[in-house]
Each structure stands twice: as C-alpha cells, then as structure tokens.
mmCIF file of C-alpha atoms and ligand atoms in Angstrom:
data_model
loop_
_atom_site.group_PDB
_atom_site.id
_atom_site.type_symbol
_atom_site.label_atom_id
_atom_site.label_comp_id
_atom_site.label_asym_id
_atom_site.label_seq_id
_atom_site.Cartn_x
_atom_site.Cartn_y
_atom_site.Cartn_z
ATOM 1 C CA SER S 196 -25.727 -6.220 -9.352
ATOM 2 C CA SER S 197 -28.576 -8.240 -7.875
ATOM 3 C CA VAL S 198 -27.982 -11.116 -10.323
ATOM 4 C CA LYS S 199 -24.429 -11.341 -9.107
ATOM 5 C CA HIS S 200 -25.644 -11.208 -5.534
ATOM 6 C CA LYS S 201 -28.107 -14.085 -6.124
ATOM 7 C CA LEU S 202 -25.444 -16.180 -7.831
ATOM 8 C CA LEU S 203 -22.945 -15.686 -5.030
ATOM 9 C CA GLU S 204 -25.594 -16.498 -2.468
ATOM 10 C CA ALA S 205 -26.411 -19.763 -4.262
ATOM 11 C CA PHE S 206 -22.745 -20.750 -4.406
ATOM 12 C CA SER S 207 -22.251 -19.793 -0.815
ATOM 13 C CA LYS S 208 -25.177 -22.051 0.247
ATOM 14 C CA ALA S 209 -23.717 -24.914 -1.792
ATOM 15 C CA ASP S 210 -20.534 -24.473 0.250
ATOM 16 C CA GLY S 211 -18.069 -25.593 -2.406
ATOM 17 C CA ASP S 212 -20.388 -28.125 -4.092
ATOM 18 C CA PHE S 213 -21.697 -27.899 -7.630
ATOM 19 C CA VAL S 214 -24.871 -25.971 -8.417
ATOM 20 C CA SER S 215 -26.608 -27.090 -11.599
ATOM 21 C CA GLY S 216 -27.081 -24.700 -14.509
ATOM 22 C CA GLN S 217 -30.827 -25.220 -14.257
ATOM 23 C CA ALA S 218 -30.884 -24.363 -10.555
ATOM 24 C CA LEU S 219 -28.920 -21.179 -11.252
ATOM 25 C CA ALA S 220 -31.253 -20.304 -14.121
ATOM 26 C CA ASP S 221 -34.246 -20.703 -11.784
ATOM 27 C CA ILE S 222 -32.658 -18.630 -9.040
ATOM 28 C CA ILE S 223 -31.835 -15.666 -11.243
ATOM 29 C CA GLY S 224 -34.819 -16.107 -13.527
ATOM 30 C CA CYS S 225 -33.107 -16.452 -16.881
ATOM 31 C CA SER S 226 -32.323 -19.109 -19.480
ATOM 32 C CA ARG S 227 -29.528 -21.656 -19.027
ATOM 33 C CA THR S 228 -27.527 -20.040 -21.804
ATOM 34 C CA ALA S 229 -27.773 -16.665 -20.079
ATOM 35 C CA VAL S 230 -26.352 -18.280 -16.934
ATOM 36 C CA TRP S 231 -23.114 -18.856 -18.806
ATOM 37 C CA LYS S 232 -22.846 -15.118 -19.488
ATOM 38 C CA HIS S 233 -23.168 -14.295 -15.785
ATOM 39 C CA ILE S 234 -20.610 -16.952 -14.904
ATOM 40 C CA GLU S 235 -18.204 -15.306 -17.344
ATOM 41 C CA SER S 236 -18.633 -11.931 -15.696
ATOM 42 C CA LEU S 237 -17.825 -13.469 -12.300
ATOM 43 C CA ARG S 238 -14.641 -14.817 -13.872
ATOM 44 C CA GLN S 239 -13.842 -11.313 -15.112
ATOM 45 C CA GLU S 240 -14.011 -10.154 -11.505
ATOM 46 C CA GLY S 241 -11.446 -12.658 -10.368
ATOM 47 C CA PHE S 242 -13.599 -15.606 -9.265
ATOM 48 C CA GLU S 243 -12.401 -18.985 -10.459
ATOM 49 C CA LEU S 244 -15.222 -21.348 -11.398
ATOM 50 C CA GLU S 245 -15.176 -24.956 -12.470
ATOM 51 C CA ALA S 246 -17.798 -26.066 -14.996
ATOM 52 C CA VAL S 247 -18.577 -29.777 -15.338
ATOM 53 C CA ARG S 248 -21.198 -31.229 -17.708
ATOM 54 C CA LYS S 249 -24.291 -32.580 -15.983
ATOM 55 C CA LYS S 250 -23.080 -31.264 -12.628
ATOM 56 C CA GLY S 251 -23.031 -27.532 -13.158
ATOM 57 C CA TYR S 252 -20.720 -24.924 -11.664
ATOM 58 C CA ARG S 253 -18.766 -24.450 -8.482
ATOM 59 C CA ILE S 254 -16.503 -21.722 -7.147
ATOM 60 C CA THR S 255 -12.917 -22.903 -6.628
ATOM 61 C CA SER S 256 -11.453 -19.581 -5.548
ATOM 62 C CA LYS S 257 -12.685 -16.127 -4.678
ATOM 63 C CA PRO S 258 -11.012 -12.901 -5.760
ATOM 64 C CA ASP S 259 -8.658 -11.185 -3.374
ATOM 65 C CA LYS S 260 -10.495 -8.010 -2.344
ATOM 66 C CA VAL S 261 -9.758 -5.029 -0.115
ATOM 67 C CA SER S 262 -13.323 -3.833 0.438
ATOM 68 C CA GLU S 263 -14.615 -2.754 3.840
ATOM 69 C CA ASN S 264 -15.694 -6.220 5.053
ATOM 70 C CA GLU S 265 -12.412 -7.880 4.149
ATOM 71 C CA LEU S 266 -10.491 -5.173 5.972
ATOM 72 C CA LEU S 267 -12.606 -4.980 9.115
ATOM 73 C CA ILE S 268 -12.860 -8.718 9.875
ATOM 74 C CA GLY S 269 -9.676 -9.539 11.736
ATOM 75 C CA LEU S 270 -8.461 -5.945 12.159
ATOM 76 C CA GLU S 271 -6.625 -5.684 15.479
ATOM 77 C CA THR S 272 -6.420 -1.914 15.967
ATOM 78 C CA VAL S 273 -8.181 0.511 18.278
ATOM 79 C CA ARG S 274 -8.224 3.606 16.050
ATOM 80 C CA LEU S 275 -6.470 3.171 12.720
ATOM 81 C CA GLY S 276 -8.439 1.701 9.824
ATOM 82 C CA LYS S 277 -11.652 1.389 11.857
ATOM 83 C CA LYS S 278 -13.399 3.678 9.391
ATOM 84 C CA VAL S 279 -12.858 2.493 5.825
ATOM 85 C CA VAL S 280 -13.790 4.472 2.733
ATOM 86 C CA PHE S 281 -13.590 1.898 -0.056
ATOM 87 C CA ILE S 282 -13.801 3.056 -3.660
ATOM 88 C CA GLU S 283 -13.518 0.463 -6.419
ATOM 89 C CA SER S 284 -11.888 2.808 -8.922
ATOM 90 C CA VAL S 285 -10.635 6.299 -8.097
ATOM 91 C CA GLU S 286 -8.276 8.875 -9.569
ATOM 92 C CA SER S 287 -6.158 8.959 -6.421
ATOM 93 C CA THR S 288 -6.916 7.899 -2.838
ATOM 94 C CA GLN S 289 -4.648 10.755 -1.778
ATOM 95 C CA LYS S 290 -6.878 13.276 -3.504
ATOM 96 C CA GLU S 291 -9.998 11.708 -1.908
ATOM 97 C CA ALA S 292 -8.401 11.725 1.540
ATOM 98 C CA HIS S 293 -7.536 15.436 1.159
ATOM 99 C CA LYS S 294 -11.205 16.148 0.426
ATOM 100 C CA LEU S 295 -12.404 14.118 3.432
ATOM 101 C CA ALA S 296 -9.685 15.087 5.907
ATOM 102 C CA GLU S 297 -11.312 18.004 7.664
ATOM 103 C CA GLU S 298 -14.508 16.120 8.551
ATOM 104 C CA ALA S 299 -12.943 12.690 8.962
ATOM 105 C CA GLU S 300 -12.114 11.108 12.280
ATOM 106 C CA GLU S 301 -8.515 10.163 12.937
ATOM 107 C CA GLY S 302 -7.572 6.797 11.490
ATOM 108 C CA THR S 303 -9.942 6.987 8.507
ATOM 109 C CA LEU S 304 -8.568 4.890 5.660
ATOM 110 C CA VAL S 305 -9.338 5.596 2.010
ATOM 111 C CA ILE S 306 -8.583 2.553 -0.153
ATOM 112 C CA ALA S 307 -9.222 1.584 -3.771
ATOM 113 C CA GLU S 308 -8.887 -1.436 -6.032
ATOM 114 C CA GLU S 309 -7.506 0.781 -8.768
ATOM 115 C CA GLN S 310 -6.195 4.334 -9.225
ATOM 116 C CA THR S 311 -6.532 5.948 -12.606
ATOM 117 C CA ALA S 312 -4.271 8.895 -11.730
ATOM 118 C CA GLY S 313 -2.161 7.704 -8.794
ATOM 119 C CA ARG S 314 0.736 10.015 -8.032
ATOM 120 C CA GLY S 315 4.111 10.103 -6.354
ATOM 121 C CA ARG S 316 6.214 13.055 -5.193
ATOM 122 C CA MET S 317 6.124 16.207 -7.303
ATOM 123 C CA THR S 318 4.069 15.357 -10.361
ATOM 124 C CA ARG S 319 5.335 11.826 -10.837
ATOM 125 C CA GLU S 320 2.882 9.089 -11.731
ATOM 126 C CA TRP S 321 2.198 6.044 -9.589
ATOM 127 C CA HIS S 322 1.192 2.933 -11.525
ATOM 128 C CA SER S 323 -1.838 1.448 -9.689
ATOM 129 C CA PRO S 324 -3.476 -1.406 -11.630
ATOM 130 C CA LYS S 325 -6.707 -3.122 -10.557
ATOM 131 C CA TYR S 326 -6.920 -5.825 -7.871
ATOM 132 C CA THR S 327 -3.199 -6.458 -7.550
ATOM 133 C CA GLY S 328 -1.816 -3.744 -5.291
ATOM 134 C CA ILE S 329 -2.576 -1.770 -2.151
ATOM 135 C CA TRP S 330 -3.480 1.833 -2.935
ATOM 136 C CA MET S 331 -4.506 3.636 0.234
ATOM 137 C CA SER S 332 -4.335 6.908 2.172
ATOM 138 C CA LEU S 333 -4.595 7.150 5.943
ATOM 139 C CA ILE S 334 -5.727 10.303 7.770
ATOM 140 C CA LEU S 335 -4.006 11.115 11.081
ATOM 141 C CA LYS S 336 -4.528 14.148 13.302
ATOM 142 C CA PRO S 337 -1.582 14.432 15.660
ATOM 143 C CA ASN S 338 -1.330 17.429 17.931
ATOM 144 C CA LEU S 339 2.068 18.542 16.580
ATOM 145 C CA PRO S 340 3.707 21.408 14.719
ATOM 146 C CA PRO S 341 4.045 20.981 10.925
ATOM 147 C CA TYR S 342 7.837 20.578 10.934
ATOM 148 C CA LYS S 343 7.400 17.163 12.574
ATOM 149 C CA ALA S 344 5.526 15.792 9.565
ATOM 150 C CA PRO S 345 8.516 14.279 7.698
ATOM 151 C CA GLN S 346 8.997 11.911 10.628
ATOM 152 C CA PHE S 347 5.724 10.260 9.657
ATOM 153 C CA THR S 348 7.294 9.021 6.433
ATOM 154 C CA LEU S 349 9.910 7.260 8.566
ATOM 155 C CA ILE S 350 7.376 5.923 11.086
ATOM 156 C CA THR S 351 5.355 4.572 8.156
ATOM 157 C CA ALA S 352 8.412 3.022 6.518
ATOM 158 C CA VAL S 353 9.219 1.097 9.712
ATOM 159 C CA ALA S 354 5.607 -0.037 10.146
ATOM 160 C CA VAL S 355 5.274 -1.136 6.519
ATOM 161 C CA THR S 356 8.635 -2.911 6.398
ATOM 162 C CA GLU S 357 7.768 -4.975 9.448
ATOM 163 C CA ALA S 358 4.283 -5.706 8.091
ATOM 164 C CA ILE S 359 5.757 -7.038 4.846
ATOM 165 C CA ARG S 360 8.324 -9.132 6.709
ATOM 166 C CA ASP S 361 5.704 -10.594 9.071
ATOM 167 C CA ALA S 362 2.634 -10.937 6.848
ATOM 168 C CA ALA S 363 4.379 -11.871 3.590
ATOM 169 C CA GLY S 364 7.570 -13.427 4.925
ATOM 170 C CA VAL S 365 9.969 -11.533 2.635
ATOM 171 C CA MET S 366 12.905 -9.298 3.598
ATOM 172 C CA ALA S 367 11.775 -5.819 2.660
ATOM 173 C CA GLU S 368 14.287 -2.994 3.216
ATOM 174 C CA ILE S 369 14.004 0.792 3.409
ATOM 175 C CA LYS S 370 15.561 3.173 0.924
ATOM 176 C CA TRP S 371 15.694 6.764 2.160
ATOM 177 C CA PRO S 372 13.498 8.701 2.151
ATOM 178 C CA ASN S 373 10.266 7.030 1.068
ATOM 179 C CA ASP S 374 10.800 3.744 -0.761
ATOM 180 C CA ILE S 375 10.678 0.143 0.340
ATOM 181 C CA LEU S 376 12.625 -2.336 -1.724
ATOM 182 C CA LEU S 377 12.647 -6.077 -2.157
ATOM 183 C CA ASN S 378 15.774 -7.594 -3.699
ATOM 184 C CA GLY S 379 16.851 -4.099 -4.752
ATOM 185 C CA LYS S 380 13.632 -3.175 -6.559
ATOM 186 C CA LYS S 381 10.826 -0.921 -5.421
ATOM 187 C CA ILE S 382 7.704 -2.542 -3.951
ATOM 188 C CA THR S 383 6.338 0.399 -1.960
ATOM 189 C CA GLY S 384 6.244 4.174 -2.147
ATOM 190 C CA ILE S 385 5.134 6.449 0.690
ATOM 191 C CA LEU S 386 3.760 9.959 0.203
ATOM 192 C CA THR S 387 3.226 12.090 3.331
ATOM 193 C CA GLU S 388 1.205 15.270 2.862
ATOM 194 C CA LEU S 389 -0.194 17.885 5.202
ATOM 195 C CA GLN S 390 -3.090 20.141 5.895
ATOM 196 C CA ALA S 391 -1.806 22.559 8.497
ATOM 197 C CA ASP S 392 -1.891 25.984 10.077
ATOM 198 C CA SER S 393 1.437 27.719 10.617
ATOM 199 C CA ASP S 394 1.968 26.199 14.075
ATOM 200 C CA GLN S 395 -0.316 23.183 14.110
ATOM 201 C CA ILE S 396 -0.998 20.128 11.946
ATOM 202 C CA ARG S 397 -4.663 19.685 11.079
ATOM 203 C CA SER S 398 -4.306 16.414 9.161
ATOM 204 C CA ILE S 399 -1.484 14.257 7.929
ATOM 205 C CA ILE S 400 -2.374 12.188 4.900
ATOM 206 C CA ILE S 401 -0.140 9.172 4.487
ATOM 207 C CA GLY S 402 -0.355 7.619 1.033
ATOM 208 C CA ILE S 403 0.948 4.098 0.654
ATOM 209 C CA GLY S 404 1.260 2.323 -2.679
ATOM 210 C CA MET S 405 2.342 -1.313 -2.536
ATOM 211 C CA ASN S 406 2.920 -3.778 -5.355
ATOM 212 C CA VAL S 407 1.567 -7.080 -4.057
ATOM 213 C CA ASN S 408 0.264 -9.491 -6.682
ATOM 214 C CA GLN S 409 1.260 -7.994 -10.041
ATOM 215 C CA ARG S 410 2.906 -10.516 -12.355
ATOM 216 C CA GLN S 411 4.373 -7.898 -14.671
ATOM 217 C CA PHE S 412 5.100 -4.176 -15.018
ATOM 218 C CA PRO S 413 5.036 -1.743 -17.908
ATOM 219 C CA GLU S 414 8.300 -1.517 -19.823
ATOM 220 C CA GLU S 415 9.438 1.743 -18.201
ATOM 221 C CA LEU S 416 9.126 0.307 -14.674
ATOM 222 C CA SER S 417 10.332 -3.237 -15.244
ATOM 223 C CA ASN S 418 13.935 -2.495 -14.209
ATOM 224 C CA ILE S 419 13.102 -0.584 -11.038
ATOM 225 C CA ALA S 420 9.848 -2.098 -9.763
ATOM 226 C CA THR S 421 8.780 -5.499 -8.502
ATOM 227 C CA SER S 422 5.934 -7.049 -6.525
ATOM 228 C CA ILE S 423 5.848 -9.317 -3.499
ATOM 229 C CA SER S 424 4.385 -12.143 -5.582
ATOM 230 C CA ILE S 425 7.063 -11.875 -8.292
ATOM 231 C CA GLU S 426 9.805 -12.177 -5.663
ATOM 232 C CA LYS S 427 8.061 -14.714 -3.452
ATOM 233 C CA GLY S 428 6.565 -16.840 -6.221
ATOM 234 C CA GLU S 429 3.091 -16.878 -4.714
ATOM 235 C CA THR S 430 0.250 -14.435 -4.229
ATOM 236 C CA VAL S 431 -0.380 -12.799 -0.866
ATOM 237 C CA PRO S 432 -3.824 -11.750 0.453
ATOM 238 C CA ARG S 433 -3.807 -7.960 0.397
ATOM 239 C CA ALA S 434 -6.296 -7.448 3.249
ATOM 240 C CA LYS S 435 -3.978 -9.281 5.622
ATOM 241 C CA LEU S 436 -1.143 -6.931 4.671
ATOM 242 C CA VAL S 437 -3.316 -3.845 5.141
ATOM 243 C CA GLN S 438 -4.322 -5.094 8.602
ATOM 244 C CA ALA S 439 -0.701 -5.705 9.547
ATOM 245 C CA ILE S 440 0.242 -2.192 8.386
ATOM 246 C CA MET S 441 -2.574 -0.624 10.424
ATOM 247 C CA LYS S 442 -1.571 -2.575 13.519
ATOM 248 C CA ASN S 443 2.106 -1.609 13.261
ATOM 249 C CA LEU S 444 1.342 2.001 12.421
ATOM 250 C CA GLU S 445 -0.898 2.329 15.455
ATOM 251 C CA LEU S 446 1.803 0.818 17.632
ATOM 252 C CA TYR S 447 4.585 3.106 16.344
ATOM 253 C CA TYR S 448 2.373 6.177 16.187
ATOM 254 C CA ASP S 449 1.545 5.712 19.885
ATOM 255 C CA GLU S 450 5.205 5.009 20.665
ATOM 256 C CA TYR S 451 6.200 8.200 18.866
ATOM 257 C CA MET S 452 3.591 10.393 20.593
ATOM 258 C CA THR S 453 4.490 8.981 24.021
ATOM 259 C CA ASN S 454 8.260 8.451 23.920
ATOM 260 C CA GLY S 455 9.453 10.362 20.877
ATOM 261 C CA PHE S 456 11.464 9.259 17.882
ATOM 262 C CA GLY S 457 14.295 7.207 19.470
ATOM 263 C CA LEU S 458 13.085 3.620 19.041
ATOM 264 C CA ILE S 459 11.686 4.309 15.581
ATOM 265 C CA LYS S 460 14.949 5.901 14.457
ATOM 266 C CA ASP S 461 16.928 2.842 15.608
ATOM 267 C CA LYS S 462 14.589 0.485 13.803
ATOM 268 C CA TRP S 463 14.572 2.649 10.697
ATOM 269 C CA GLU S 464 18.390 2.631 10.549
ATOM 270 C CA SER S 465 18.503 -1.123 11.039
ATOM 271 C CA TYR S 466 16.126 -1.691 8.088
ATOM 272 C CA ALA S 467 17.718 0.884 5.772
ATOM 273 C CA ILE S 468 19.944 -0.295 2.915
ATOM 274 C CA SER S 469 21.886 2.922 2.498
ATOM 275 C CA ILE S 470 23.236 3.673 5.975
ATOM 276 C CA GLY S 471 26.996 3.175 6.205
ATOM 277 C CA ARG S 472 27.308 2.902 2.433
ATOM 278 C CA HIS S 473 28.544 5.196 -0.305
ATOM 279 C CA ILE S 474 25.666 6.758 -2.163
ATOM 280 C CA ILE S 475 24.843 9.324 -4.814
ATOM 281 C CA ALA S 476 22.173 11.824 -3.788
ATOM 282 C CA ARG S 477 20.463 13.830 -6.514
ATOM 283 C CA THR S 478 18.765 16.911 -5.092
ATOM 284 C CA VAL S 479 17.043 19.752 -6.909
ATOM 285 C CA THR S 480 20.184 21.878 -6.479
ATOM 286 C CA GLY S 481 22.784 19.295 -7.453
ATOM 287 C CA THR S 482 24.385 15.897 -6.951
ATOM 288 C CA ILE S 483 26.419 14.904 -3.902
ATOM 289 C CA ARG S 484 28.420 11.696 -3.519
ATOM 290 C CA GLY S 485 29.436 10.439 -0.121
ATOM 291 C CA LYS S 486 28.908 8.088 2.754
ATOM 292 C CA ALA S 487 25.469 7.952 4.373
ATOM 293 C CA LEU S 488 26.097 8.320 8.103
ATOM 294 C CA GLY S 489 22.540 8.080 9.371
ATOM 295 C CA ILE S 490 19.397 10.128 9.848
ATOM 296 C CA THR S 491 18.682 12.869 12.351
ATOM 297 C CA ASP S 492 15.640 13.031 14.599
ATOM 298 C CA GLU S 493 13.977 15.105 11.893
ATOM 299 C CA GLY S 494 14.575 12.455 9.252
ATOM 300 C CA VAL S 495 17.342 14.442 7.571
ATOM 301 C CA LEU S 496 20.005 12.286 5.900
ATOM 302 C CA LYS S 497 23.616 12.978 7.003
ATOM 303 C CA LEU S 498 25.998 12.544 4.102
ATOM 304 C CA GLN S 499 29.795 12.847 4.432
ATOM 305 C CA ASP S 500 31.597 13.756 1.212
ATOM 306 C CA GLU S 501 35.180 12.769 0.342
ATOM 307 C CA ASN S 502 36.553 15.950 1.957
ATOM 308 C CA GLY S 503 34.958 14.971 5.233
ATOM 309 C CA MET S 504 32.302 17.628 5.033
ATOM 310 C CA ILE S 505 28.881 16.588 6.317
ATOM 311 C CA HIS S 506 25.833 17.572 4.303
ATOM 312 C CA ASP S 507 22.214 17.639 5.462
ATOM 313 C CA ILE S 508 20.008 16.134 2.770
ATOM 314 C CA TYR S 509 16.337 17.054 3.120
ATOM 315 C CA SER S 510 15.007 15.607 -0.082
ATOM 316 C CA ALA S 511 16.656 13.674 -2.902
ATOM 317 C CA ASP S 512 16.674 10.534 -4.971
ATOM 318 C CA ILE S 513 19.498 8.293 -3.869
ATOM 319 C CA GLU S 514 21.401 5.491 -5.479
ATOM 320 C CA ILE S 515 24.030 3.160 -4.031
ATOM 321 C CA ASP S 516 27.440 4.201 -5.436
ATOM 322 C CA GLN S 517 28.912 0.946 -6.758
HETATM 323 P P1 LIG W 709 8.086 8.816 -5.758
HETATM 324 O O1 LIG W 709 7.982 10.165 -6.381
HETATM 325 O O2 LIG W 709 9.177 8.563 -4.785
HETATM 326 O O3 LIG W 709 8.191 7.694 -6.867
HETATM 327 C C1 LIG W 709 7.515 7.808 -8.122
HETATM 328 C C2 LIG W 709 8.317 7.058 -9.152
HETATM 329 O O4 LIG W 709 8.291 5.642 -8.891
HETATM 330 C C3 LIG W 709 7.757 7.194 -10.554
HETATM 331 O O5 LIG W 709 8.308 8.309 -11.194
HETATM 332 C C4 LIG W 709 8.173 5.876 -11.217
HETATM 333 O O6 LIG W 709 9.510 5.947 -11.683
HETATM 334 C C5 LIG W 709 8.155 4.895 -10.080
HETATM 335 N N1 LIG W 709 6.886 4.133 -10.004
HETATM 336 C C6 LIG W 709 5.645 4.476 -10.446
HETATM 337 N N2 LIG W 709 4.743 3.530 -10.145
HETATM 338 C C7 LIG W 709 5.411 2.548 -9.493
HETATM 339 C C8 LIG W 709 5.024 1.314 -8.918
HETATM 340 N N3 LIG W 709 3.759 0.864 -8.929
HETATM 341 N N4 LIG W 709 6.007 0.568 -8.335
HETATM 342 C C9 LIG W 709 7.284 0.981 -8.287
HETATM 343 N N5 LIG W 709 7.707 2.134 -8.814
HETATM 344 C C10 LIG W 709 6.781 2.931 -9.411
HETATM 345 C C11 LIG W 709 6.454 7.444 -4.277
HETATM 346 O O7 LIG W 709 6.693 8.556 -5.064
HETATM 347 C C12 LIG W 709 5.147 7.627 -3.508
HETATM 348 C C13 LIG W 709 4.009 6.873 -4.160
HETATM 349 C C14 LIG W 709 2.741 6.932 -3.339
HETATM 350 C C15 LIG W 709 1.614 6.211 -4.017
HETATM 351 C C16 LIG W 709 0.385 6.167 -3.139
HETATM 352 S S1 LIG W 709 -0.797 5.030 -3.705
HETATM 353 C C17 LIG W 709 -1.988 5.644 -2.642
HETATM 354 C C18 LIG W 709 -1.814 7.164 -2.644
HETATM 355 N N6 LIG W 709 -2.548 7.770 -3.730
HETATM 356 C C19 LIG W 709 -1.752 8.359 -4.624
HETATM 357 O O8 LIG W 709 -2.141 8.944 -5.652
HETATM 358 N N7 LIG W 709 -0.468 8.231 -4.226
HETATM 359 C C20 LIG W 709 -0.355 7.493 -2.983
#
C-alpha cells in the first residue's frame, strides 16, 4: 500500500535512526494513534521495529524476502533466473510455470512466498508455508529428446546440494531420486515435469521446494522433515540460496549440454547417501531389498538383490535398510 511505502521510505531516509511518531503521522497524514496500527502491520510482515518513548520508532531488521529485486541484485548468471515471476501467494509455482512455459524465455523463474496447494510427485502434497521456504519452478528449453528429462532431476540435485553446502554451510546429501536430506531428514524435494512432443522437449519445468527458515513442522512431517535453520541454529537469507542454485544450475546445465552426463554423475554419486548401502526400494509393483550399486547415465538406480540379480529401478521411494 502507499502508506506502507511512505513509512518504509521515511525509515530508509533515517538510515537506522529513530523517526518520531509525530513525524510519521505527518508523513502519512494520519493521527499518532493510527501510526501504531501501521507499525503493527509492518511487524506482521516480518519487519522488526523498536519503539522508544519520546524517540519514536526505528527498524532493527527487515524481513527476508524473495521478490524480484532481492533475487536480481547479486545474481551471477547469464540466462537462468534473469526473468523472475514473483507471486506473493500462489496455489503452486509448478502450475504457474506450466501455464507460462510456452511463451516464456529459457531460464524464467516462477517463485512465491507461499503455496496454498504445493505438490510433490503423484498427488502428494508439499507443505509450503509463508516467508520461510523456497518455493520455485524454473523453465528450461533444452534441445533434447524427452527420455533425457529424468537426468535433469539429478543435475538439479547436484546443483542444489552444492548451493546448500556453499551458501548455508551445512552438509546436505542426496537421496535418490529427488530428495535432499540434512542429518537424515528431508530439506528439499525436486519435481521435474515436461511439456514435449514425441521426439523433442518443448519445456522442462523444474520445481524445487526447500525448507530454509521454518522453526517447526506439522505433526505428520515432524519425523521426516527439517529445515536448514533448525539444523544450523540460525536463519539463512533465502535470496542468497536461490542465487547460488541458479549459478550452479547454469554451470551444470552447460556442462551437461556440452560434455554430457559424466561429471554430473560422478558428483551425484559422491553426494548420495544410498550408494554402496543396503536399501529397501518400494515401487508401484512391489518392494525390493538389496545393495544400491550406483546410477546409470539415464538416472536409473542399479540395485543388486541377495541372489546377485541386478534390478533397474526407475521410480521408487527408498529407505536405508538398517
Ligand atoms: P515427493 O512426492 O517426493 O515428496 C512428497 C512427500 O514429502 C509428501 O508426501 C510428504 O510426506 C513430504 N513433504 C511434504 N511437504 C514437505 C516439506 N515441506 N518438507 C519435507 N517433506 C515434505 C517432492 O515430492 C517434490 C516436491 C516439489 C515441491 C516444489 S515447491 C515448488 C514447486 N511447486 C509445487 O507445487 N511443487 C514444486
């Protein structure tokens, strides 16, 4: 609103100093008691304000935002994330990106502060509360056949894992096929979807959901999910993480298009928790126990059962077999 705009401008001019209640009242043209109401609504939005009698108000900390300005200042990419579609509250950035994909230029990023109907694979829900996580969908347009698409989940997992390690300083690890864990609990889910003709990808839409600054989770997720701030004990600026993800993704996307999957596969295997270990894989057709040998160039998991037979796992939920 324009009142909010005027207030923020006044605080920004004061540069960390107090602005008196009367001065604020004059600037926005209301009574001193009404000023208090506007200050409260800034607090609701995540600003922290100190109020001192006879001195007035000052801003002590600004909310962590992922709007266009925050993302573009300091972004080090050439193509990815240069066009940002920011929506404060949306059903699903994935759904928005699907709508925009055909017209959008490659690298367009759809990002929201909150998703009201975020989703995972199949019809699973993705919990996406306001201001605390990264909920975004990136549109890519590689000149490739559709069967290559699953590799983008692996490229993304490598890029995101390194971004978390570098920008947040915590040891994220990959769990095949599309999760990133911290201390054994899920902090990120990746959802790769396609718009394609039979022989040619039109758009790949890479959805990334990352728990960054949540302090708690709903009951049903509390055993399996965590956030970077819960594990690290301090909050992390989300825009910085988004920028690091874009930078890494651009790097590995170019690497993949130029030199193929080799380097990315090596990195993926070195960050993965399950490779070399005994796991349980639950697929739609049944459950297989065995040792995870590695992934193929197509991102297929090789699983050796106790009879020595090697299974190709295309899609499953896996668990370490204790
Ligand atoms: P998935 O099917 O592998 O995982 C979904 C499962 O993860 C859920 O069934 C639930 O058990 C658990 N879960 C739900 N929310 C969370 C959460 N916040 N943290 C940890 N675990 C959770 C993973 O699907 C892919 C998720 C992609 C989400 C992004 S967000 C931006 C984009 N928009 C959108 O609607 N989806 C993607």
